[in-house]
Amino acid sequence: MYIQAKQMAMLLLMILLFLMTGQYSEAQDEPEEPILPPLLLNCTQQGLTDFLLLRQETQLSRISAAEEATTKLLEATLETLVQVRDSLNEMNAKMHGKTVKNLDEVVCHAPFTQVGGSCFLLALQEKHTWASARQFCAGYGAELAHFSDANMFAAILGYVNTINFQKKAINVWVGGTDEAVEDTWLWVTGELMPRGPPFWGTYDGYALQPNAGTSQNCAVLWQHDYYYMHDLPCTHKCAPLCQK
Ligand SMILES: [Ca+2]
């Protein structure tokens, strides 16, 4: 026991001297060489690994921060674009509403009546040839009626039926003719007239108008066919439907 204690005291003394002098080296402490060098190597690798990991973490952190900033920028841009889109939609709706409102605000002076955004006059008491009816309208600064929109045509039929509520057998001149070139029907504006239904009617339910060749070159709203258009000799006497 005494020897072992003495040996232990010597060992402790050596360790103490080693710690105090700081003279330890791989060459000087041969007994511990097998243990310490690997530990030193491991520490060096661990330190390098830690350093690389730390650097990667820093880089990842920076990338993450940059991505977060980019995401916030994209979100802000998206929000701005949504606001721009909504503003454009709102402006478009306002412009559309203004256009419709303007159509409703068309002012027609008597004896003209506002129909579908234009001013019309059906002179039910007047009886004219087609050319004379056109002159009659010109006296009001107007033209014989011309239309290519089914909604406008429906509005005109409603107006004609309102004026002729007594359902007198009176036909109504509109501003269409194929006098210049047979079967090329033009409005007085020079525009091509629409063909077929719902504008043109039928004779006896099967003969689609116009169908009378060169003998009939002027367009009329024919009362016997619910005022659908028919061709008629331009010399017939009918009531003018003026538009301006
Ligand atoms: Ca004709």
PDB file of C-alpha atoms and ligand atoms in Angstrom:
ATOM      1  CA  MET A   1       0.000   0.000   0.000  1.00  0.00           C
ATOM      2  CA  TYR A   2       2.779   2.359   0.890  1.00  0.00           C
ATOM      3  CA  ILE A   3       4.606   1.694  -2.383  1.00  0.00           C
ATOM      4  CA  GLN A   4       1.480   2.173  -4.390  1.00  0.00           C
ATOM      5  CA  ALA A   5       0.760   5.458  -2.570  1.00  0.00           C
ATOM      6  CA  LYS A   6       4.309   6.607  -3.194  1.00  0.00           C
ATOM      7  CA  GLN A   7       4.017   5.744  -6.876  1.00  0.00           C
ATOM      8  CA  MET A   8       0.667   7.565  -7.105  1.00  0.00           C
ATOM      9  CA  ALA A   9       2.222  10.640  -5.451  1.00  0.00           C
ATOM     10  CA  MET A  10       5.050  10.576  -7.935  1.00  0.00           C
ATOM     11  CA  LEU A  11       2.632  10.339 -10.818  1.00  0.00           C
ATOM     12  CA  LEU A  12       0.619  13.262  -9.530  1.00  0.00           C
ATOM     13  CA  LEU A  13       3.802  15.260  -9.091  1.00  0.00           C
ATOM     14  CA  MET A  14       4.829  14.559 -12.687  1.00  0.00           C
ATOM     15  CA  ILE A  15       1.455  15.602 -13.982  1.00  0.00           C
ATOM     16  CA  LEU A  16       1.657  18.760 -11.889  1.00  0.00           C
ATOM     17  CA  LEU A  17       5.094  19.580 -13.240  1.00  0.00           C
ATOM     18  CA  PHE A  18       3.867  18.961 -16.753  1.00  0.00           C
ATOM     19  CA  LEU A  19       0.934  21.311 -16.293  1.00  0.00           C
ATOM     20  CA  MET A  20       3.109  23.990 -14.695  1.00  0.00           C
ATOM     21  CA  THR A  21       5.869  23.970 -17.322  1.00  0.00           C
ATOM     22  CA  GLY A  22       3.550  23.625 -20.321  1.00  0.00           C
ATOM     23  CA  GLN A  23       6.273  21.805 -22.066  1.00  0.00           C
ATOM     24  CA  TYR A  24       4.150  18.998 -23.303  1.00  0.00           C
ATOM     25  CA  SER A  25       4.751  17.787 -26.791  1.00  0.00           C
ATOM     26  CA  GLU A  26       4.109  14.675 -28.759  1.00  0.00           C
ATOM     27  CA  ALA A  27       7.817  13.852 -28.577  1.00  0.00           C
ATOM     28  CA  GLN A  28       8.222  14.506 -24.862  1.00  0.00           C
ATOM     29  CA  ASP A  29       5.335  12.442 -23.512  1.00  0.00           C
ATOM     30  CA  GLU A  30       5.855   9.225 -25.176  1.00  0.00           C
ATOM     31  CA  PRO A  31       3.667   7.184 -22.745  1.00  0.00           C
ATOM     32  CA  GLU A  32       0.567   9.172 -23.725  1.00  0.00           C
ATOM     33  CA  GLU A  33       1.401   9.478 -27.395  1.00  0.00           C
ATOM     34  CA  PRO A  34      -0.938   6.684 -28.501  1.00  0.00           C
ATOM     35  CA  ILE A  35      -3.865   8.455 -26.863  1.00  0.00           C
ATOM     36  CA  LEU A  36      -3.369  12.211 -27.331  1.00  0.00           C
ATOM     37  CA  PRO A  37      -2.349  12.539 -30.996  1.00  0.00           C
ATOM     38  CA  PRO A  38      -5.595  10.933 -32.304  1.00  0.00           C
ATOM     39  CA  LEU A  39      -7.516  13.127 -29.885  1.00  0.00           C
ATOM     40  CA  LEU A  40      -5.639  16.162 -31.196  1.00  0.00           C
ATOM     41  CA  LEU A  41      -6.326  15.072 -34.810  1.00  0.00           C
ATOM     42  CA  ASN A  42      -9.960  14.449 -34.027  1.00  0.00           C
ATOM     43  CA  CYS A  43     -10.233  17.862 -32.423  1.00  0.00           C
ATOM     44  CA  THR A  44      -8.711  19.496 -35.491  1.00  0.00           C
ATOM     45  CA  GLN A  45     -11.123  17.709 -37.853  1.00  0.00           C
ATOM     46  CA  GLN A  46     -14.027  18.456 -35.562  1.00  0.00           C
ATOM     47  CA  GLY A  47     -13.026  22.091 -35.471  1.00  0.00           C
ATOM     48  CA  LEU A  48     -12.782  22.267 -39.235  1.00  0.00           C
ATOM     49  CA  THR A  49     -16.093  20.502 -39.598  1.00  0.00           C
ATOM     50  CA  ASP A  50     -17.660  22.832 -37.054  1.00  0.00           C
ATOM     51  CA  PHE A  51     -16.209  25.799 -38.885  1.00  0.00           C
ATOM     52  CA  LEU A  52     -17.576  24.577 -42.250  1.00  0.00           C
ATOM     53  CA  LEU A  53     -20.944  23.819 -40.713  1.00  0.00           C
ATOM     54  CA  LEU A  54     -21.022  27.230 -39.089  1.00  0.00           C
ATOM     55  CA  ARG A  55     -20.131  28.889 -42.368  1.00  0.00           C
ATOM     56  CA  GLN A  56     -22.811  26.879 -44.188  1.00  0.00           C
ATOM     57  CA  GLU A  57     -25.339  27.760 -41.529  1.00  0.00           C
ATOM     58  CA  THR A  58     -24.418  31.415 -41.924  1.00  0.00           C
ATOM     59  CA  GLN A  59     -24.742  31.187 -45.697  1.00  0.00           C
ATOM     60  CA  LEU A  60     -28.053  29.341 -45.393  1.00  0.00           C
ATOM     61  CA  SER A  61     -29.238  31.948 -42.958  1.00  0.00           C
ATOM     62  CA  ARG A  62     -28.310  34.708 -45.381  1.00  0.00           C
ATOM     63  CA  ILE A  63     -30.000  32.862 -48.276  1.00  0.00           C
ATOM     64  CA  SER A  64     -33.063  32.311 -46.132  1.00  0.00           C
ATOM     65  CA  ALA A  65     -33.160  36.006 -45.231  1.00  0.00           C
ATOM     66  CA  ALA A  66     -32.780  36.946 -48.899  1.00  0.00           C
ATOM     67  CA  GLU A  67     -35.568  34.534 -49.880  1.00  0.00           C
ATOM     68  CA  GLU A  68     -37.782  35.974 -47.181  1.00  0.00           C
ATOM     69  CA  ALA A  69     -37.090  39.498 -48.441  1.00  0.00           C
ATOM     70  CA  THR A  70     -37.790  38.371 -52.041  1.00  0.00           C
ATOM     71  CA  THR A  71     -41.017  36.703 -50.962  1.00  0.00           C
ATOM     72  CA  LYS A  72     -42.124  39.866 -49.181  1.00  0.00           C
ATOM     73  CA  LEU A  73     -41.253  41.913 -52.286  1.00  0.00           C
ATOM     74  CA  LEU A  74     -43.228  39.541 -54.529  1.00  0.00           C
ATOM     75  CA  GLU A  75     -46.173  39.650 -52.127  1.00  0.00           C
ATOM     76  CA  ALA A  76     -46.077  43.457 -52.148  1.00  0.00           C
ATOM     77  CA  THR A  77     -45.861  43.449 -55.971  1.00  0.00           C
ATOM     78  CA  LEU A  78     -48.779  41.026 -56.198  1.00  0.00           C
ATOM     79  CA  GLU A  79     -50.833  43.178 -53.864  1.00  0.00           C
ATOM     80  CA  THR A  80     -50.043  46.247 -55.984  1.00  0.00           C
ATOM     81  CA  LEU A  81     -51.001  44.420 -59.202  1.00  0.00           C
ATOM     82  CA  VAL A  82     -54.277  43.258 -57.629  1.00  0.00           C
ATOM     83  CA  GLN A  83     -55.026  46.859 -56.661  1.00  0.00           C
ATOM     84  CA  VAL A  84     -54.203  48.016 -60.230  1.00  0.00           C
ATOM     85  CA  ARG A  85     -56.443  45.307 -61.674  1.00  0.00           C
ATOM     86  CA  ASP A  86     -59.314  46.229 -59.362  1.00  0.00           C
ATOM     87  CA  SER A  87     -58.883  49.900 -60.228  1.00  0.00           C
ATOM     88  CA  LEU A  88     -58.949  49.109 -63.960  1.00  0.00           C
ATOM     89  CA  ASN A  89     -62.070  46.976 -63.520  1.00  0.00           C
ATOM     90  CA  GLU A  90     -63.711  49.757 -61.564  1.00  0.00           C
ATOM     91  CA  MET A  91     -62.780  52.337 -64.222  1.00  0.00           C
ATOM     92  CA  ASN A  92     -64.052  50.008 -66.964  1.00  0.00           C
ATOM     93  CA  ALA A  93     -67.341  49.502 -65.113  1.00  0.00           C
ATOM     94  CA  LYS A  94     -67.700  53.252 -64.622  1.00  0.00           C
ATOM     95  CA  MET A  95     -66.952  53.930 -68.305  1.00  0.00           C
ATOM     96  CA  HIS A  96     -69.433  51.234 -69.383  1.00  0.00           C
ATOM     97  CA  GLY A  97     -72.061  52.617 -67.026  1.00  0.00           C
ATOM     98  CA  LYS A  98     -71.389  56.093 -68.355  1.00  0.00           C
ATOM     99  CA  THR A  99     -71.811  54.875 -71.959  1.00  0.00           C
ATOM    100  CA  VAL A 100     -75.111  53.174 -71.177  1.00  0.00           C
ATOM    101  CA  LYS A 101     -76.206  56.215 -69.230  1.00  0.00           C
ATOM    102  CA  ASN A 102     -75.293  58.431 -72.184  1.00  0.00           C
ATOM    103  CA  LEU A 103     -77.454  56.289 -74.486  1.00  0.00           C
ATOM    104  CA  ASP A 104     -80.353  56.668 -72.087  1.00  0.00           C
ATOM    105  CA  GLU A 105     -79.725  60.386 -71.957  1.00  0.00           C
ATOM    106  CA  VAL A 106     -80.250  60.885 -75.723  1.00  0.00           C
ATOM    107  CA  VAL A 107     -82.604  63.816 -75.963  1.00  0.00           C
ATOM    108  CA  CYS A 108     -85.163  63.636 -78.762  1.00  0.00           C
ATOM    109  CA  HIS A 109     -87.268  66.649 -79.619  1.00  0.00           C
ATOM    110  CA  ALA A 110     -90.920  66.272 -80.627  1.00  0.00           C
ATOM    111  CA  PRO A 111     -92.246  64.823 -82.786  1.00  0.00           C
ATOM    112  CA  PHE A 112     -89.303  62.388 -82.476  1.00  0.00           C
ATOM    113  CA  THR A 113     -89.244  59.729 -79.772  1.00  0.00           C
ATOM    114  CA  GLN A 114     -86.159  58.088 -78.231  1.00  0.00           C
ATOM    115  CA  VAL A 115     -86.001  54.413 -79.227  1.00  0.00           C
ATOM    116  CA  GLY A 116     -82.946  52.288 -78.444  1.00  0.00           C
ATOM    117  CA  GLY A 117     -80.640  55.294 -78.152  1.00  0.00           C
ATOM    118  CA  SER A 118     -81.783  57.042 -81.380  1.00  0.00           C
ATOM    119  CA  CYS A 119     -84.621  59.378 -82.223  1.00  0.00           C
ATOM    120  CA  PHE A 120     -87.460  58.046 -84.400  1.00  0.00           C
ATOM    121  CA  LEU A 121     -90.571  59.468 -85.968  1.00  0.00           C
ATOM    122  CA  LEU A 122     -93.296  57.300 -87.477  1.00  0.00           C
ATOM    123  CA  ALA A 123     -95.513  59.656 -89.480  1.00  0.00           C
ATOM    124  CA  LEU A 124     -98.508  57.343 -89.567  1.00  0.00           C
ATOM    125  CA  GLN A 125    -100.759  59.877 -91.349  1.00  0.00           C
ATOM    126  CA  GLU A 126     -98.295  60.440 -94.196  1.00  0.00           C
ATOM    127  CA  LYS A 127     -98.464  58.424 -97.428  1.00  0.00           C
ATOM    128  CA  HIS A 128     -95.396  58.617 -99.636  1.00  0.00           C
ATOM    129  CA  THR A 129     -93.434  56.751-102.243  1.00  0.00           C
ATOM    130  CA  TRP A 130     -90.085  55.540-100.946  1.00  0.00           C
ATOM    131  CA  ALA A 131     -88.179  58.497-102.469  1.00  0.00           C
ATOM    132  CA  SER A 132     -90.792  60.984-101.251  1.00  0.00           C
ATOM    133  CA  ALA A 133     -90.688  59.440 -97.761  1.00  0.00           C
ATOM    134  CA  ARG A 134     -86.943  59.987 -97.743  1.00  0.00           C
ATOM    135  CA  GLN A 135     -87.487  63.646 -98.617  1.00  0.00           C
ATOM    136  CA  PHE A 136     -90.097  63.893 -95.865  1.00  0.00           C
ATOM    137  CA  CYS A 137     -87.513  62.721 -93.335  1.00  0.00           C
ATOM    138  CA  ALA A 138     -84.873  65.077 -94.783  1.00  0.00           C
ATOM    139  CA  GLY A 139     -87.247  67.928 -93.929  1.00  0.00           C
ATOM    140  CA  TYR A 140     -86.589  67.015 -90.248  1.00  0.00           C
ATOM    141  CA  GLY A 141     -82.867  66.634 -90.792  1.00  0.00           C
ATOM    142  CA  ALA A 142     -83.386  62.870 -90.602  1.00  0.00           C
ATOM    143  CA  GLU A 143     -83.130  59.770 -92.794  1.00  0.00           C
ATOM    144  CA  LEU A 144     -85.353  56.770 -93.331  1.00  0.00           C
ATOM    145  CA  ALA A 145     -84.709  54.273 -90.520  1.00  0.00           C
ATOM    146  CA  HIS A 146     -81.715  51.941 -90.747  1.00  0.00           C
ATOM    147  CA  PHE A 147     -80.676  49.251 -88.285  1.00  0.00           C
ATOM    148  CA  SER A 148     -78.562  46.098 -88.179  1.00  0.00           C
ATOM    149  CA  ASP A 149     -78.970  45.123 -84.537  1.00  0.00           C
ATOM    150  CA  ALA A 150     -81.756  42.704 -83.548  1.00  0.00           C
ATOM    151  CA  ASN A 151     -82.298  44.528 -80.258  1.00  0.00           C
ATOM    152  CA  MET A 152     -82.726  47.812 -82.092  1.00  0.00           C
ATOM    153  CA  PHE A 153     -85.115  46.125 -84.543  1.00  0.00           C
ATOM    154  CA  ALA A 154     -87.166  44.778 -81.626  1.00  0.00           C
ATOM    155  CA  ALA A 155     -87.255  48.263 -80.077  1.00  0.00           C
ATOM    156  CA  ILE A 156     -88.407  49.744 -83.403  1.00  0.00           C
ATOM    157  CA  LEU A 157     -91.171  47.119 -83.731  1.00  0.00           C
ATOM    158  CA  GLY A 158     -92.318  48.009 -80.219  1.00  0.00           C
ATOM    159  CA  TYR A 159     -92.396  51.702 -81.148  1.00  0.00           C
ATOM    160  CA  VAL A 160     -94.306  51.056 -84.399  1.00  0.00           C
ATOM    161  CA  ASN A 161     -96.883  48.921 -82.607  1.00  0.00           C
ATOM    162  CA  THR A 162     -97.238  51.620 -79.963  1.00  0.00           C
ATOM    163  CA  ILE A 163     -97.890  54.308 -82.596  1.00  0.00           C
ATOM    164  CA  ASN A 164    -100.210  52.062 -84.605  1.00  0.00           C
ATOM    165  CA  PHE A 165    -102.018  50.739 -81.558  1.00  0.00           C
ATOM    166  CA  GLN A 166    -105.226  50.705 -83.639  1.00  0.00           C
ATOM    167  CA  LYS A 167    -103.514  48.188 -85.938  1.00  0.00           C
ATOM    168  CA  LYS A 168    -104.355  50.058 -89.110  1.00  0.00           C
ATOM    169  CA  ALA A 169    -103.217  48.291 -92.269  1.00  0.00           C
ATOM    170  CA  ILE A 170    -100.435  50.768 -92.925  1.00  0.00           C
ATOM    171  CA  ASN A 171     -96.998  49.702 -94.142  1.00  0.00           C
ATOM    172  CA  VAL A 172     -93.897  51.599 -93.079  1.00  0.00           C
ATOM    173  CA  TRP A 173     -90.939  52.611 -95.261  1.00  0.00           C
ATOM    174  CA  VAL A 174     -87.424  52.052 -93.896  1.00  0.00           C
ATOM    175  CA  GLY A 175     -84.179  53.199 -95.536  1.00  0.00           C
ATOM    176  CA  GLY A 176     -83.236  50.033 -97.445  1.00  0.00           C
ATOM    177  CA  THR A 177     -83.124  49.450-101.207  1.00  0.00           C
ATOM    178  CA  ASP A 178     -81.591  47.225-103.899  1.00  0.00           C
ATOM    179  CA  GLU A 179     -82.433  49.592-106.730  1.00  0.00           C
ATOM    180  CA  ALA A 180     -78.771  50.159-107.670  1.00  0.00           C
ATOM    181  CA  VAL A 181     -77.811  46.461-107.886  1.00  0.00           C
ATOM    182  CA  GLU A 182     -80.527  43.824-107.781  1.00  0.00           C
ATOM    183  CA  ASP A 183     -80.395  41.723-104.590  1.00  0.00           C
ATOM    184  CA  THR A 184     -77.644  43.846-103.081  1.00  0.00           C
ATOM    185  CA  TRP A 185     -79.644  45.472-100.335  1.00  0.00           C
ATOM    186  CA  LEU A 186     -78.092  48.581 -98.854  1.00  0.00           C
ATOM    187  CA  TRP A 187     -79.142  51.002 -96.185  1.00  0.00           C
ATOM    188  CA  VAL A 188     -79.288  54.681 -97.130  1.00  0.00           C
ATOM    189  CA  THR A 189     -76.025  54.971 -95.180  1.00  0.00           C
ATOM    190  CA  GLY A 190     -74.338  52.729 -97.785  1.00  0.00           C
ATOM    191  CA  GLU A 191     -74.022  49.825 -95.315  1.00  0.00           C
ATOM    192  CA  LEU A 192     -75.111  46.315 -96.260  1.00  0.00           C
ATOM    193  CA  MET A 193     -78.490  45.415 -94.823  1.00  0.00           C
ATOM    194  CA  PRO A 194     -78.759  42.276 -92.707  1.00  0.00           C
ATOM    195  CA  ARG A 195     -80.477  39.347 -94.438  1.00  0.00           C
ATOM    196  CA  GLY A 196     -82.772  36.605 -93.154  1.00  0.00           C
ATOM    197  CA  PRO A 197     -84.516  36.375 -89.778  1.00  0.00           C
ATOM    198  CA  PRO A 198     -85.248  38.116 -87.525  1.00  0.00           C
ATOM    199  CA  PHE A 199     -85.190  41.153 -89.822  1.00  0.00           C
ATOM    200  CA  TRP A 200     -86.884  39.843 -92.971  1.00  0.00           C
ATOM    201  CA  GLY A 201     -90.250  38.087 -92.871  1.00  0.00           C
ATOM    202  CA  THR A 202     -91.868  35.469 -95.101  1.00  0.00           C
ATOM    203  CA  TYR A 203     -94.752  35.548 -97.518  1.00  0.00           C
ATOM    204  CA  ASP A 204     -97.519  33.134 -96.554  1.00  0.00           C
ATOM    205  CA  GLY A 205     -95.154  31.589 -94.060  1.00  0.00           C
ATOM    206  CA  TYR A 206     -92.633  30.068 -96.493  1.00  0.00           C
ATOM    207  CA  ALA A 207     -91.267  32.556 -99.075  1.00  0.00           C
ATOM    208  CA  LEU A 208     -88.364  34.273 -97.350  1.00  0.00           C
ATOM    209  CA  GLN A 209     -88.197  37.975 -98.176  1.00  0.00           C
ATOM    210  CA  PRO A 210     -86.966  39.725-100.248  1.00  0.00           C
ATOM    211  CA  ASN A 211     -87.995  37.552-103.212  1.00  0.00           C
ATOM    212  CA  ALA A 212     -89.582  39.737-105.918  1.00  0.00           C
ATOM    213  CA  GLY A 213     -86.540  40.535-108.074  1.00  0.00           C
ATOM    214  CA  THR A 214     -86.348  43.786-109.976  1.00  0.00           C
ATOM    215  CA  SER A 215     -90.077  44.508-109.591  1.00  0.00           C
ATOM    216  CA  GLN A 216     -89.636  45.307-105.883  1.00  0.00           C
ATOM    217  CA  ASN A 217     -86.610  47.270-104.774  1.00  0.00           C
ATOM    218  CA  CYS A 218     -87.548  49.062-101.538  1.00  0.00           C
ATOM    219  CA  ALA A 219     -87.724  47.736 -97.978  1.00  0.00           C
ATOM    220  CA  VAL A 220     -90.894  48.104 -95.955  1.00  0.00           C
ATOM    221  CA  LEU A 221     -92.100  47.016 -92.528  1.00  0.00           C
ATOM    222  CA  TRP A 222     -95.080  44.995 -93.720  1.00  0.00           C
ATOM    223  CA  GLN A 223     -98.047  45.230 -91.398  1.00  0.00           C
ATOM    224  CA  HIS A 224     -99.595  41.925 -92.541  1.00  0.00           C
ATOM    225  CA  ASP A 225     -96.429  40.093 -91.430  1.00  0.00           C
ATOM    226  CA  TYR A 226     -96.187  41.723 -87.991  1.00  0.00           C
ATOM    227  CA  TYR A 227     -93.928  44.452 -89.455  1.00  0.00           C
ATOM    228  CA  TYR A 228     -91.119  42.110 -90.486  1.00  0.00           C
ATOM    229  CA  MET A 229     -89.306  43.511 -93.544  1.00  0.00           C
ATOM    230  CA  HIS A 230     -90.506  42.781 -97.072  1.00  0.00           C
ATOM    231  CA  ASP A 231     -89.537  44.120-100.472  1.00  0.00           C
ATOM    232  CA  LEU A 232     -92.176  46.266-102.171  1.00  0.00           C
ATOM    233  CA  PRO A 233     -92.371  48.399-105.333  1.00  0.00           C
ATOM    234  CA  CYS A 234     -90.774  51.738-104.436  1.00  0.00           C
ATOM    235  CA  THR A 235     -93.793  53.564-105.903  1.00  0.00           C
ATOM    236  CA  HIS A 236     -96.169  52.230-103.259  1.00  0.00           C
ATOM    237  CA  LYS A 237     -97.494  54.740-100.756  1.00  0.00           C
ATOM    238  CA  CYS A 238     -96.456  53.998 -97.193  1.00  0.00           C
ATOM    239  CA  ALA A 239     -95.805  55.862 -93.952  1.00  0.00           C
ATOM    240  CA  PRO A 240     -92.209  57.113 -93.383  1.00  0.00           C
ATOM    241  CA  LEU A 241     -90.190  55.927 -90.414  1.00  0.00           C
ATOM    242  CA  CYS A 242     -87.563  58.624 -89.912  1.00  0.00           C
ATOM    243  CA  GLN A 243     -84.422  58.361 -87.756  1.00  0.00           C
ATOM    244  CA  LYS A 244     -81.862  60.860 -86.581  1.00  0.00           C
TER     245      LYS A 244
HETATM  246 CA    CA B   1     -85.220  43.852-105.844  1.00  0.00          CA
END
